[in-house]
Amino acid sequence: MTQILMPALSPTMEEGNLTKWLVKVGDTIEPGQVIAEIETDKATMEVEAVDEGTVTELLVAEGAQGVKVNTPIAVLSGEGEQPSPLPRGEGAAQRAAGEGRSDVRMTESARPADRPSPPTPSPQGRGGLIPQSDPEIPANTQMIKVTVRDALRDAMAEEMRRDDRVFVMGEEVAEYQGAYKVTRELLQEFGAQRVVDTPITEHGFAGLGVGAAMAGLKPIVEFMTWNFAMQAIDQIINSAAKTLYMSGGQIKSSIVFRGPNGAASRVAAQHSQDYSSWYSHVPGLIVVAPYDAADAKGLLKAAIRNPNPVVFLEHEMLYGQEFEIPDVKDWIVPIGKAKVRRQGVDVTITAHSRMVGLALKAADELSKQGIEAEIIDLRTLRPLDTDTILESVRKTNRIVTVEEGWGQSGVGAEICARVTAEAFDYLDAPPTRVHQVDAPLAYAANLEALALPSVEKIVDAVKAVTYR
Amino acid sequence: MAKGNGKQHSAEASKDELLQYYRDMLLIRRFEERAGQLYGMGLIGGFCHLYIGQEAVVVGMQAALKDGDQVITAYRDHGHMLAAGMTANGVMAELTGRSGGYSRGKGGSMHMFSIEKAFYGGHGIVGAQVSLGTGLAFANKYRKDGKVCLTYFGDGAANQGQVYESFNMAALWKLPVVYIVENNQYAMGTAIQRSSSETHLHKRGISFNIPGEEVDGMDVVAVREAGRRAVERARAGEGPMLLEMKTYRYRGHSMSDPAKYRTKEEVDDMKAKHDPIEHVKKLITDAGHATEDDLKAIDREIRAIVSESATFAQESPDPDPSELMTDIYIEA
Ligand SMILES: Cc1ncc(C[n+]2csc(CCOP(=O)(O)OP(=O)(O)O)c2C)c(N)n1
Ligand SMILES: [Mg+2]
């Protein structure tokens, strides 16, 4: 006797609907045979049998909603045997812990650890979350909840409506609606001339994009992930970043290169790299890496309007996260300005992209222990808003930088160098960096967790610089 | 070079060969089904690209090789590894990210290797393995060791520039490499006619003077015959050939792709009329080489191997935390 279990379609799926049984009690089934259809909010998929045997019982009725993954849904008699997860299996436990990843094209909820908990008012008034500090939000503006994914999509759609020179190209951006669904419905609104599916030819289409920009169009080049832009990095740096200079100011490339950057979940070394420091090394490029939906939208719109080549680093683990975003007509966030997300007097923490969420979590943790951290979301990595960082460090006298990528020659290294040079006299502790360990990212769940920055590592670093 | 027509070669395989192909292809299929199941249970993470439907390609090509010949491919690699003789246990344990896996849990589904079986990966960047395979062949020629390298890539990868940079060098220097493009007609959600100006991929070597052949990739014997011609030519120092395997992947691109970009009828038609395992099964039974019962016995054997691999892959411990900082450099 074998039980058939409710399968997960992605590691982040926890439950689904059983929309249809394609077999009935008494049927003999073979491996590979489609036995049922299940549905999540993202997709409908077929369940195939792995074992052969006769269906003796259907445990879950057709149409059942919210069937939990790994629940027995049917019983087979026969020679096949389905393994149940062995006790030490990390599967269910891991899913419950939310260490999910999305697969290309399915989306995901972010690791719960990323989610900032609601602001904890600090008793002493020495620190606390700044819910919305952007001066550019007019009073009485309504806030709406939007995912980072939709914020990016809306930014592109609005700019495409506004300027017919703007077009988007990349792998699977049109008919497939984007590998991560960021370009959803753009093809339907703007047509195939402006939403262009490319072959898998990163070096070629990045160069083509730069050429089109030289001719005055405004391309948005999507890389399915930034890992694949390494095929194209020559065009980004040698052509896009340098031609203005080499031509004595004649040739402009107003172009946005965008896509998810950094580690997803368990996609191993070649698919998990943070390119923040790589691109922020290069004069001629603007490098942006937003955290929440409001910045994702406002900065992407600013990037599209910017006359320079912009490298726009998104994060797959943030795409599905919802944030409040001001409901104003033309929401633009200026490039080159960091944002103080939380005020505090004891230590300055800088972070960008997904790391901002971890830093906010760490700040809550630290606040409980009497340490008030000031969190600076860098937002733009080049030009780096050194003034905001220095101003904070002059107040807190301590700095911890956080980034997802490697430490050597990293964003944190640059910040620490600037702080040391320009606020040396204010420092009460050595500037300290939190970053990925100095190794390629492993696939194994335990090694991956050890390698990446975590709330705990940030808390530890802050305690070290505050001598607690 | 004449165009290969699969079916006419079928008769040339012996009873033992056919039974071996059946067994090897079935192992891949059952292994992949079980991998899909473990993924559904959350035991496998990340990306997991299944090879179901394409089994005849690697099994047929492997039959054309000698010991020591190399194989390199992309991320859809489980079938290639099993065909190369790597163990189901070692592959499955890598899928679950455990210390018993071929990369001791550090590589996962897309990155496994075996020097012993001359399998060079397992690569995640579309097209990159084509230059690497050309380099393996360069080393073979340099050493005059008579080895040939099979370099696999997909129809989508066929649009990457480095493929053509490699073709040129391989033909220029007559390197012992065989290029095999597994044309399963889709690259993720993109059907080949939406991405390629020339969809007959075996013609893609013409301007480099690389002869090409279109092969029925659902017919293991046709694959082996074409493979033999190409491997012999490469071994004789006459340079590369490009074999276009017409094949089909039954499942989505990776585990969570519902594959809405093609019709159910298209997939069902492939499964019903062109299944590579059914094809070889029919050759076996038609010739009276084995009865249904004999084949059932093979099925059971395969099922046992796969079940054992699933158990092994769950029982094998996580890699030791010390593995985090090993294998980054070689002590010099
Ligand atoms: C350089 C690069 N670009 C994009 C990707 C994302 N990607 C992974 S597989 C794939 C489709 C490849 O299709 P094909 O070559 O036909 O191989 P198949 O999946 O059909 O085996 C894409 C676009 C990648 N891994 N590497
Ligand atoms: Mg393909």
PDB file of C-alpha atoms in Angstrom, chain A residues 55 124 315 322 352:
ATOM      1  CA  VAL A  55      -6.206   3.285  -6.707  1.00  0.00           C
ATOM      2  CA  GLN A 124      14.051  56.039  25.780  1.00  0.00           C
ATOM      3  CA  HIS A 315      16.326  41.033  -5.704  1.00  0.00           C
ATOM      4  CA  GLU A 322       4.342  43.863  -0.274  1.00  0.00           C
ATOM      5  CA  HIS A 352      21.077  47.979   0.425  1.00  0.00           C
TER       6      HIS A 352
END
